[in-house]
């Protein structure tokens, strides 16, 4: 029963389940219980007071009632067995911190209380349960559950819960000021869009969370103690040690992750935090009011060098490849790549010397296609991966050797619909998906070193792709999760 007692209802002509009689007779709808097309046999509905009461009930209890109804219906099917997760739950597959994978999602008990489960995707055995006694108005969505360095985090309905990945032991809970934000740009490297990162310091780990109300919050990784909170525009960036964010328009700060204190402040048009280095786009530098790109030493917070360049555009990423920092700049014929390195006052030997070596690029390098603008770029081994489109909006994804700008792999023109896009895996693996929105998707696996297309698969739809513990995880809402062999594209497990 998904309709509260006393409210008008009618039985579904296909499955017999009770449905609210709030629709006009003759309407053709999919039954929310059995998903078959039906014709509403009886019209009518509650009065205004009943409708308001029903809406309040549905918002508060509808998710639980639907999940419990489906559990009951499943129990009537011979041989069906109990469900691993509630029918209304979203499920994500994350690394468990012990070299394996665990599927995480919500389940409801017979008393209407909720908990979170960790299930082995291969054996389908429940490994652990956490957060018993919770009450969820809605189940945790995909963005609300993520894995980080052996921890599993659930950010749901104003509470952040930290769970030990291998055992499922609840570690701590902390209050959040809003719904967890999405970091779409970070998904290529992390494999998910959850705006939550861990930063390690000499005094211990820090969990940094961005919420949709443009607030950056930090918690002690061991205890969950709230450390600080700051307004934040955009998304914070971290290399695992440093923390960099935009405090307000054109005002950037390098933060002490534990105290939230600004270690350095910069007036910049944009900024990108790379492993061990900070790259800034700056304007009106020096007596000639030059624009250009600068690199900052994270250890001291001081600028190492400045290179004059027009129309620097860091919004689409920066890549370190082959001892060069490749910076996108907007040219008259589309995006070009500016290779920069410390050619002026050379840095002391150490990180920068190891990173760049000797020499440096001169001038910009044009893309292999004219009138193309880069929308995103990443380094992958000795290659750069570029997602770009021409001035008529025709999109392509390519793997390029950046010194000669030789194309190793070219997707050709591909649809620009909603799809997971590029994902970077270990050993120079590049997976990318494309297709029309709400339609079939193509998934390709490319070796960045050679540009070889390893395999290609067609899928009815695809919502997420992630490299996890030596496997490729494919997730589509309402469809089974697949664990795929990255080398062959063959499905190992359907869950």
Coordinates of C-alpha atoms in Angstrom, one line a residue:
X1 CA 0.0 0.0 0.0
X2 CA 1.5 3.3 -1.1
X3 CA -1.6 5.4 -0.3
X4 CA -2.3 6.4 3.4
X5 CA -5.5 5.1 5.0
X6 CA -8.5 7.2 4.3
X7 CA -7.4 8.7 1.0
X8 CA -9.2 7.7 -2.2
X9 CA -7.4 5.2 -4.4
X10 CA -7.9 2.7 -7.2
X11 CA -6.3 -0.6 -7.9
X12 CA -3.8 -0.8 -10.8
X13 CA -5.5 -2.8 -13.6
X14 CA -2.2 -4.7 -14.1
X15 CA -0.7 -5.4 -10.7
X16 CA -3.6 -4.5 -8.3
X17 CA -1.5 -2.1 -6.2
X18 CA -3.3 0.8 -4.7
X19 CA -2.7 4.1 -6.5
X20 CA -3.9 7.6 -5.4
X21 CA -7.1 8.6 -7.3
X22 CA -5.8 12.1 -8.0
X23 CA -5.8 11.9 -11.8
X24 CA -8.5 12.3 -14.4
X25 CA -10.2 9.2 -15.7
X26 CA -8.8 8.0 -19.0
X27 CA -5.3 9.3 -18.5
X28 CA -2.6 6.9 -19.7
X29 CA 0.3 6.6 -17.2
X30 CA 3.0 4.2 -16.3
X31 CA 2.1 2.5 -13.0
X32 CA 4.7 3.6 -10.4
X33 CA 4.6 0.1 -8.9
X34 CA 4.8 -2.3 -11.9
X35 CA 5.9 0.3 -14.5
X36 CA 3.3 -1.0 -17.1
X37 CA 1.2 1.4 -19.1
X38 CA -2.3 1.7 -17.7
X39 CA -5.5 3.7 -18.3
X40 CA -6.7 5.4 -15.1
X41 CA -10.1 3.9 -14.6
X42 CA -11.5 6.3 -12.0
X43 CA -11.0 10.0 -11.7
X44 CA -11.5 12.4 -8.9
X45 CA -9.2 13.3 -6.0
X46 CA -9.1 14.7 -2.5
X47 CA -10.3 18.1 -1.5
X48 CA -7.7 20.9 -0.9
X49 CA -7.2 20.0 2.7
X50 CA -6.8 16.3 1.9
X51 CA -4.4 17.1 -0.9
X52 CA -2.2 19.3 1.4
X53 CA -2.2 16.5 4.0
X54 CA -1.4 13.9 1.4
X55 CA 1.4 16.0 0.0
X56 CA 2.9 16.5 3.5
X57 CA 2.6 12.7 4.1
X58 CA 4.2 11.9 0.7
X59 CA 7.2 14.2 1.3
X60 CA 7.8 12.8 4.8
X61 CA 6.8 9.2 4.5
X62 CA 6.3 8.4 0.8
X63 CA 9.8 7.1 0.1
X64 CA 9.7 4.7 3.1
X65 CA 6.2 3.5 2.3
X66 CA 7.1 2.8 -1.3
X67 CA 10.2 0.9 -0.3
X68 CA 8.4 -1.2 2.3
X69 CA 5.5 -1.9 -0.1
X70 CA 8.0 -3.2 -2.7
X71 CA 9.7 -5.3 0.0
X72 CA 6.4 -6.9 0.9
X73 CA 5.5 -7.5 -2.8
X74 CA 8.9 -9.1 -3.4
X75 CA 8.3 -11.4 -0.4
X76 CA 5.2 -12.8 -2.1
X77 CA 7.2 -13.9 -5.2
X78 CA 8.4 -17.5 -4.8
X79 CA 12.1 -17.8 -4.9
X80 CA 12.7 -14.1 -5.2
X81 CA 14.5 -13.8 -1.8
X82 CA 15.1 -10.5 0.1
X83 CA 16.4 -7.5 -1.8
X84 CA 19.9 -6.3 -1.1
X85 CA 18.9 -2.6 -1.3
X86 CA 15.6 -0.7 -1.1
X87 CA 13.8 -0.3 -4.4
X88 CA 14.0 3.5 -4.0
X89 CA 17.8 3.5 -3.3
X90 CA 20.7 4.6 -5.4
X91 CA 23.8 2.4 -5.4
X92 CA 27.4 3.4 -6.0
X93 CA 30.4 1.1 -6.2
X94 CA 33.5 2.4 -4.5
X95 CA 36.9 1.1 -3.4
X96 CA 36.7 -0.5 0.1
X97 CA 40.2 0.5 1.2
X98 CA 41.4 -3.1 1.3
X99 CA 42.0 -3.5 -2.5
X100 CA 38.5 -4.5 -3.4
X101 CA 35.1 -3.0 -4.2
X102 CA 32.0 -2.5 -2.2
X103 CA 28.5 -1.5 -3.5
X104 CA 26.9 1.0 -1.1
X105 CA 23.2 1.9 -0.8
X106 CA 20.3 2.2 1.5
X107 CA 17.9 -0.5 2.9
X108 CA 14.8 -0.1 5.0
X109 CA 13.8 -2.4 7.9
X110 CA 10.4 -3.7 8.8
X111 CA 10.0 -0.9 11.4
X112 CA 10.5 1.8 8.7
X113 CA 13.9 2.7 9.9
X114 CA 16.8 2.9 7.5
X115 CA 20.5 1.9 7.3
X116 CA 23.3 1.8 4.8
X117 CA 24.7 -1.5 3.4
X118 CA 28.0 -2.5 1.9
X119 CA 27.6 -5.5 -0.5
X120 CA 30.3 -7.4 -2.3
X121 CA 29.4 -6.9 -6.0
X122 CA 30.8 -10.3 -7.1
X123 CA 29.3 -12.6 -4.4
X124 CA 26.3 -10.4 -3.6
X125 CA 27.0 -11.0 0.1
X126 CA 26.3 -8.3 2.6
X127 CA 29.7 -7.3 4.1
X128 CA 28.5 -4.8 6.6
X129 CA 25.7 -2.5 7.7
X130 CA 26.0 1.0 9.1
X131 CA 23.8 3.9 10.3
X132 CA 21.1 1.7 11.8
X133 CA 18.1 3.6 13.1
X134 CA 18.3 6.4 10.5
X135 CA 15.2 8.0 9.1
X136 CA 15.5 9.1 5.5
X137 CA 12.8 11.2 3.8
X138 CA 14.6 10.3 0.6
X139 CA 17.4 7.8 0.0
X140 CA 20.9 9.1 -0.3
X141 CA 21.5 10.1 -3.9
X142 CA 24.6 9.1 -6.0
X143 CA 26.4 12.4 -5.3
X144 CA 25.9 11.9 -1.5
X145 CA 28.0 8.7 -1.3
X146 CA 31.7 8.4 -2.2
X147 CA 34.9 6.6 -1.3
X148 CA 38.1 8.4 -0.3
X149 CA 41.3 6.6 0.8
X150 CA 39.6 3.7 2.5
X151 CA 36.7 5.8 3.9
X152 CA 33.2 5.9 2.7
X153 CA 31.3 9.1 3.2
X154 CA 27.5 9.6 3.2
X155 CA 26.4 13.2 3.1
X156 CA 22.6 13.1 3.4
X157 CA 19.9 15.4 4.9
X158 CA 22.3 17.7 6.7
X159 CA 24.5 15.0 8.2
X160 CA 28.0 13.8 7.0
X161 CA 28.8 10.2 8.1
X162 CA 32.2 8.7 7.9
X163 CA 32.4 4.9 7.6
X164 CA 35.4 2.6 7.6
X165 CA 35.4 1.0 4.2
X166 CA 36.6 -2.6 5.0
X167 CA 34.5 -3.1 8.1
X168 CA 31.6 -0.7 7.8
X169 CA 32.2 0.7 11.3
X170 CA 30.7 4.1 11.8
X171 CA 33.5 6.5 12.7
X172 CA 31.7 9.8 13.2
X173 CA 28.9 12.1 12.1
X174 CA 29.0 15.9 11.6
X175 CA 26.4 18.5 10.6
X176 CA 26.4 20.0 7.1
X177 CA 25.0 23.4 6.2
X178 CA 23.4 22.2 2.9
X179 CA 23.3 19.6 0.2
X180 CA 26.6 18.3 -1.1
X181 CA 27.7 20.1 -4.2
X182 CA 28.6 18.6 -7.6
X183 CA 32.1 18.9 -8.9
X184 CA 31.7 17.8 -12.5
X185 CA 35.2 18.9 -13.6
X186 CA 36.9 16.8 -11.0
X187 CA 35.2 13.5 -12.1
X188 CA 37.8 12.8 -14.8
X189 CA 40.4 12.1 -12.2
X190 CA 38.4 11.0 -9.2
X191 CA 35.7 9.0 -11.0
X192 CA 32.7 10.7 -9.2
X193 CA 31.2 14.2 -9.0
X194 CA 31.0 14.4 -5.2
X195 CA 32.5 17.7 -4.0
X196 CA 34.4 16.1 -1.0
X197 CA 38.1 15.8 -0.7
X198 CA 40.6 14.6 1.9
X199 CA 43.8 16.7 2.6
X200 CA 46.6 15.3 4.6
X201 CA 48.7 17.5 6.9
X202 CA 51.4 16.9 9.5
X203 CA 48.7 17.3 12.2
X204 CA 46.4 14.8 10.6
X205 CA 43.8 14.5 7.8
X206 CA 41.2 17.0 7.0
X207 CA 37.9 16.4 5.2
X208 CA 36.8 19.4 3.1
X209 CA 33.2 19.5 1.8
X210 CA 31.6 22.1 -0.5
X211 CA 27.8 22.4 -0.2
X212 CA 25.3 24.0 -2.6
X213 CA 25.0 27.1 -0.4
X214 CA 28.5 28.0 -1.5
X215 CA 30.0 27.0 1.8
X216 CA 33.3 25.2 2.3
X217 CA 33.5 23.2 5.6
X218 CA 36.4 21.3 7.1
X219 CA 36.3 18.4 9.6
X220 CA 39.0 16.5 11.4
X221 CA 39.4 13.1 9.5
X222 CA 39.8 11.1 12.7
X223 CA 37.2 12.6 15.0
X224 CA 34.8 14.6 12.7
X225 CA 35.3 17.7 14.8
X226 CA 34.3 20.9 12.8
X227 CA 37.5 22.9 12.1
X228 CA 36.4 25.9 10.1
X229 CA 33.9 27.1 7.5
X230 CA 34.3 29.6 4.7
X231 CA 32.2 31.1 1.8
X232 CA 33.5 29.7 -1.5
X233 CA 32.9 30.5 -5.1
X234 CA 33.4 27.6 -7.5
X235 CA 35.1 24.5 -6.2
X236 CA 38.1 24.1 -3.9
X237 CA 41.2 22.4 -5.3
X238 CA 43.7 20.1 -3.6
X239 CA 46.7 17.9 -4.5
X240 CA 46.2 15.9 -1.3
X241 CA 48.4 18.3 0.7
X242 CA 47.6 21.9 -0.2
X243 CA 44.2 23.6 -0.4
X244 CA 43.3 26.4 -2.9
X245 CA 40.0 28.1 -3.4
X246 CA 38.3 31.2 -4.7
X247 CA 37.1 33.4 -1.8
X248 CA 35.4 35.9 -4.1
X249 CA 35.6 37.2 -7.6
X250 CA 39.3 37.3 -8.7
X251 CA 40.4 36.8 -5.0
X252 CA 42.1 33.4 -4.5
X253 CA 43.6 32.0 -1.3
X254 CA 46.1 29.2 -0.5
X255 CA 44.8 27.8 2.8
X256 CA 46.1 26.0 5.8
X257 CA 43.8 23.0 5.6
X258 CA 43.5 22.6 9.4
X259 CA 42.9 26.2 10.5
X260 CA 41.4 27.6 7.3
X261 CA 43.9 30.5 7.7
X262 CA 45.0 32.1 4.4
X263 CA 48.7 31.3 3.8
X264 CA 48.8 33.5 0.8
X265 CA 46.3 35.6 -1.2
X266 CA 46.4 36.3 -4.9
X267 CA 44.6 38.7 -7.3
X268 CA 44.1 36.5 -10.3
X269 CA 41.7 35.9 -13.1
X270 CA 41.8 32.2 -12.5
X271 CA 44.0 29.5 -10.9
X272 CA 44.7 25.8 -11.1
X273 CA 46.4 23.7 -8.4
X274 CA 48.6 21.0 -9.9
X275 CA 50.6 18.4 -7.9
X276 CA 53.1 20.5 -6.0
X277 CA 52.5 23.7 -8.1
X278 CA 50.0 26.6 -8.4
X279 CA 49.4 28.2 -11.8
X280 CA 47.6 31.6 -11.9
X281 CA 46.3 33.7 -14.8
X282 CA 47.1 37.3 -14.0
X283 CA 46.5 40.7 -15.6
X284 CA 48.1 44.1 -15.8
X285 CA 51.5 42.9 -14.5
X286 CA 54.5 45.3 -14.4
X287 CA 55.0 48.8 -16.0
X288 CA 53.6 47.6 -19.3
X289 CA 50.4 46.2 -17.8
X290 CA 51.0 42.7 -19.2
X291 CA 48.7 39.8 -19.0
X292 CA 50.1 36.3 -18.5
X293 CA 50.6 33.2 -16.5
X294 CA 52.5 32.8 -13.2
X295 CA 53.7 29.8 -11.2
X296 CA 53.7 29.8 -7.4
X297 CA 55.9 27.7 -5.1
X298 CA 53.5 26.0 -2.7
X299 CA 56.1 25.7 0.1
X300 CA 56.6 29.4 0.3
X301 CA 53.5 30.8 -1.4
X302 CA 55.8 33.0 -3.4
X303 CA 55.8 33.5 -7.2
X304 CA 58.5 31.6 -9.0
X305 CA 58.1 33.1 -12.5
X306 CA 55.8 35.0 -14.8
X307 CA 55.4 34.6 -18.5
X308 CA 53.6 37.3 -20.5
X309 CA 50.8 35.9 -22.7
X310 CA 47.5 37.2 -24.0
X311 CA 44.1 35.5 -23.4
X312 CA 45.2 32.9 -20.9
X313 CA 42.3 30.6 -20.2
X314 CA 42.8 28.3 -17.2
X315 CA 39.1 27.5 -16.8
X316 CA 39.5 24.4 -19.0
X317 CA 42.5 23.0 -17.2
X318 CA 46.3 22.9 -17.3
X319 CA 48.4 19.8 -18.0
X320 CA 52.0 18.9 -16.9
X321 CA 53.5 16.7 -19.7
X322 CA 57.1 16.0 -20.6
X323 CA 58.6 18.7 -18.3
X324 CA 56.3 21.4 -19.5
X325 CA 53.2 23.1 -18.2
X326 CA 50.7 23.3 -21.0
X327 CA 48.5 26.4 -20.6
X328 CA 45.5 27.0 -22.9
X329 CA 45.3 30.4 -24.5
X330 CA 42.6 31.8 -26.8
X331 CA 44.0 32.7 -30.3
X332 CA 42.4 34.2 -33.4
X333 CA 42.0 30.7 -34.8
X334 CA 40.9 28.9 -31.6
X335 CA 42.7 27.6 -28.6
X336 CA 46.4 27.2 -28.6
X337 CA 48.7 25.6 -26.1
X338 CA 51.5 27.7 -24.4
X339 CA 54.3 25.5 -23.1
X340 CA 56.0 27.2 -20.1
X341 CA 58.9 26.4 -17.8
X342 CA 61.3 28.3 -15.5
X343 CA 63.5 29.9 -18.2
X344 CA 64.1 33.1 -16.3
X345 CA 65.3 33.0 -12.7
X346 CA 65.7 29.3 -12.5
X347 CA 64.4 27.7 -9.3
X348 CA 66.6 25.9 -6.8
X349 CA 67.1 22.2 -7.4
X350 CA 64.2 20.3 -6.0
X351 CA 60.7 19.8 -7.0
X352 CA 60.6 22.3 -9.9
X353 CA 64.0 21.1 -11.2
X354 CA 62.8 17.5 -11.2
X355 CA 59.5 18.5 -12.7
X356 CA 60.7 20.6 -15.6
X357 CA 64.3 19.7 -16.2
X358 CA 66.1 22.0 -18.6
X359 CA 64.9 24.0 -21.6
X360 CA 61.5 25.4 -22.3
X361 CA 59.0 26.0 -25.0
X362 CA 58.9 29.1 -27.1
X363 CA 55.6 30.4 -28.5
X364 CA 52.3 28.7 -28.7
X365 CA 51.3 25.5 -30.4
X366 CA 48.2 25.4 -32.5
X367 CA 45.8 22.5 -32.3
X368 CA 45.8 20.1 -35.2
X369 CA 42.4 21.5 -36.3
X370 CA 41.7 25.2 -36.9
X371 CA 38.9 27.1 -35.3
X372 CA 38.6 24.7 -32.3
X373 CA 38.2 25.7 -28.7
X374 CA 39.3 23.5 -25.8
X375 CA 36.6 22.8 -23.2
X376 CA 38.8 20.5 -21.0
X377 CA 42.3 19.1 -21.0
X378 CA 44.4 16.7 -18.9
X379 CA 47.9 15.1 -18.9
X380 CA 48.0 11.4 -19.4
X381 CA 51.6 10.0 -19.3
X382 CA 53.5 11.7 -22.1
X383 CA 50.3 12.9 -23.9
X384 CA 47.6 15.5 -23.4
X385 CA 43.9 14.5 -23.7
X386 CA 41.8 17.3 -25.1
X387 CA 38.0 17.7 -25.2
X388 CA 37.2 20.4 -27.8
X389 CA 34.7 21.7 -30.3
X390 CA 34.9 23.7 -33.5
X391 CA 33.2 27.0 -33.9
X392 CA 30.1 25.3 -35.2
X393 CA 29.8 23.2 -32.0
X394 CA 31.1 19.9 -33.5
X395 CA 32.8 18.1 -30.7
X396 CA 35.8 15.7 -30.6
X397 CA 38.1 14.1 -28.1
X398 CA 41.7 13.5 -28.9
X399 CA 45.0 12.3 -27.5
X400 CA 48.0 14.4 -28.7
X401 CA 51.7 14.3 -28.3
X402 CA 52.2 17.9 -27.2
X403 CA 55.7 18.7 -28.5
X404 CA 54.9 17.9 -32.1
X405 CA 51.1 18.2 -31.7
X406 CA 50.9 14.8 -33.4
X407 CA 47.4 13.3 -33.0
X408 CA 47.6 9.8 -31.6
X409 CA 43.9 9.3 -31.3
X410 CA 41.0 11.3 -32.7
X411 CA 37.4 10.4 -31.8
X412 CA 36.2 12.2 -34.9
X413 CA 33.0 14.3 -34.6
X414 CA 30.8 13.0 -31.8
X415 CA 27.5 14.0 -30.4
X416 CA 27.6 16.5 -27.6
X417 CA 24.7 15.2 -25.5
X418 CA 24.7 14.5 -21.7
X419 CA 27.3 11.6 -21.1
X420 CA 30.0 10.9 -18.5
X421 CA 32.8 12.2 -20.8
X422 CA 36.5 11.6 -20.1
X423 CA 37.8 9.4 -17.3
X424 CA 41.5 8.8 -16.7
X425 CA 42.8 5.6 -15.3
X426 CA 46.2 4.2 -14.2
X427 CA 48.8 3.4 -16.8
X428 CA 47.6 5.9 -19.4
X429 CA 44.2 4.5 -19.8
X430 CA 41.6 6.9 -21.2
X431 CA 37.9 6.0 -21.2
X432 CA 35.4 8.4 -22.8
X433 CA 31.7 8.2 -23.4
X434 CA 29.4 10.2 -25.7
X435 CA 25.9 10.1 -27.2
X436 CA 22.7 12.0 -27.5
X437 CA 21.0 13.1 -24.2
X438 CA 18.5 10.5 -23.0
X439 CA 19.7 8.1 -25.7
X440 CA 22.2 5.4 -26.5
X441 CA 25.9 5.9 -25.5
X442 CA 29.2 4.8 -26.9
X443 CA 32.0 4.0 -24.6
X444 CA 35.6 3.8 -25.8
X445 CA 38.9 2.8 -24.2
X446 CA 42.1 4.3 -25.5
X447 CA 45.8 3.7 -24.6
X448 CA 47.3 7.2 -24.3
X449 CA 50.9 6.1 -25.0
X450 CA 50.1 4.6 -28.5
X451 CA 46.6 6.1 -29.2
X452 CA 45.3 2.6 -29.8
X453 CA 41.6 2.1 -29.5
X454 CA 41.4 -1.0 -27.3
X455 CA 37.7 -1.5 -27.5
X456 CA 34.3 0.1 -28.0
X457 CA 30.9 -0.7 -26.6
X458 CA 27.4 0.5 -27.3
X459 CA 25.1 0.9 -24.3
X460 CA 21.4 1.8 -24.1
X461 CA 22.3 4.5 -21.7
X462 CA 25.1 5.4 -19.3
X463 CA 25.2 7.7 -16.3
X464 CA 28.7 7.2 -14.8
X465 CA 32.1 5.6 -15.6
X466 CA 34.8 5.1 -13.0
X467 CA 38.1 3.3 -12.7
X468 CA 37.9 1.4 -9.4
X469 CA 40.4 -1.2 -8.0
X470 CA 41.6 -2.4 -11.5
X471 CA 38.1 -2.5 -12.9
X472 CA 35.8 -0.1 -14.8
X473 CA 32.5 0.5 -13.1
X474 CA 29.5 1.4 -15.4
X475 CA 26.4 2.7 -13.7
X476 CA 23.0 3.7 -15.2
X477 CA 20.0 4.7 -13.2
X478 CA 17.4 1.9 -13.1
X479 CA 19.8 -0.6 -14.7
X480 CA 22.3 -3.1 -13.3
X481 CA 25.8 -1.9 -12.4
X482 CA 28.5 -3.5 -14.5
X483 CA 32.1 -4.3 -13.5
X484 CA 34.1 -4.3 -16.7
X485 CA 37.7 -5.5 -17.6
X486 CA 39.5 -2.4 -18.8
X487 CA 41.7 -4.3 -21.1
X488 CA 39.0 -6.2 -23.0
X489 CA 35.8 -4.3 -22.3
X490 CA 34.2 -7.6 -21.2
X491 CA 31.7 -7.6 -18.3
X492 CA 33.0 -9.4 -15.3
X493 CA 30.1 -8.9 -13.0
X494 CA 26.6 -7.6 -13.4
X495 CA 25.1 -6.4 -10.1

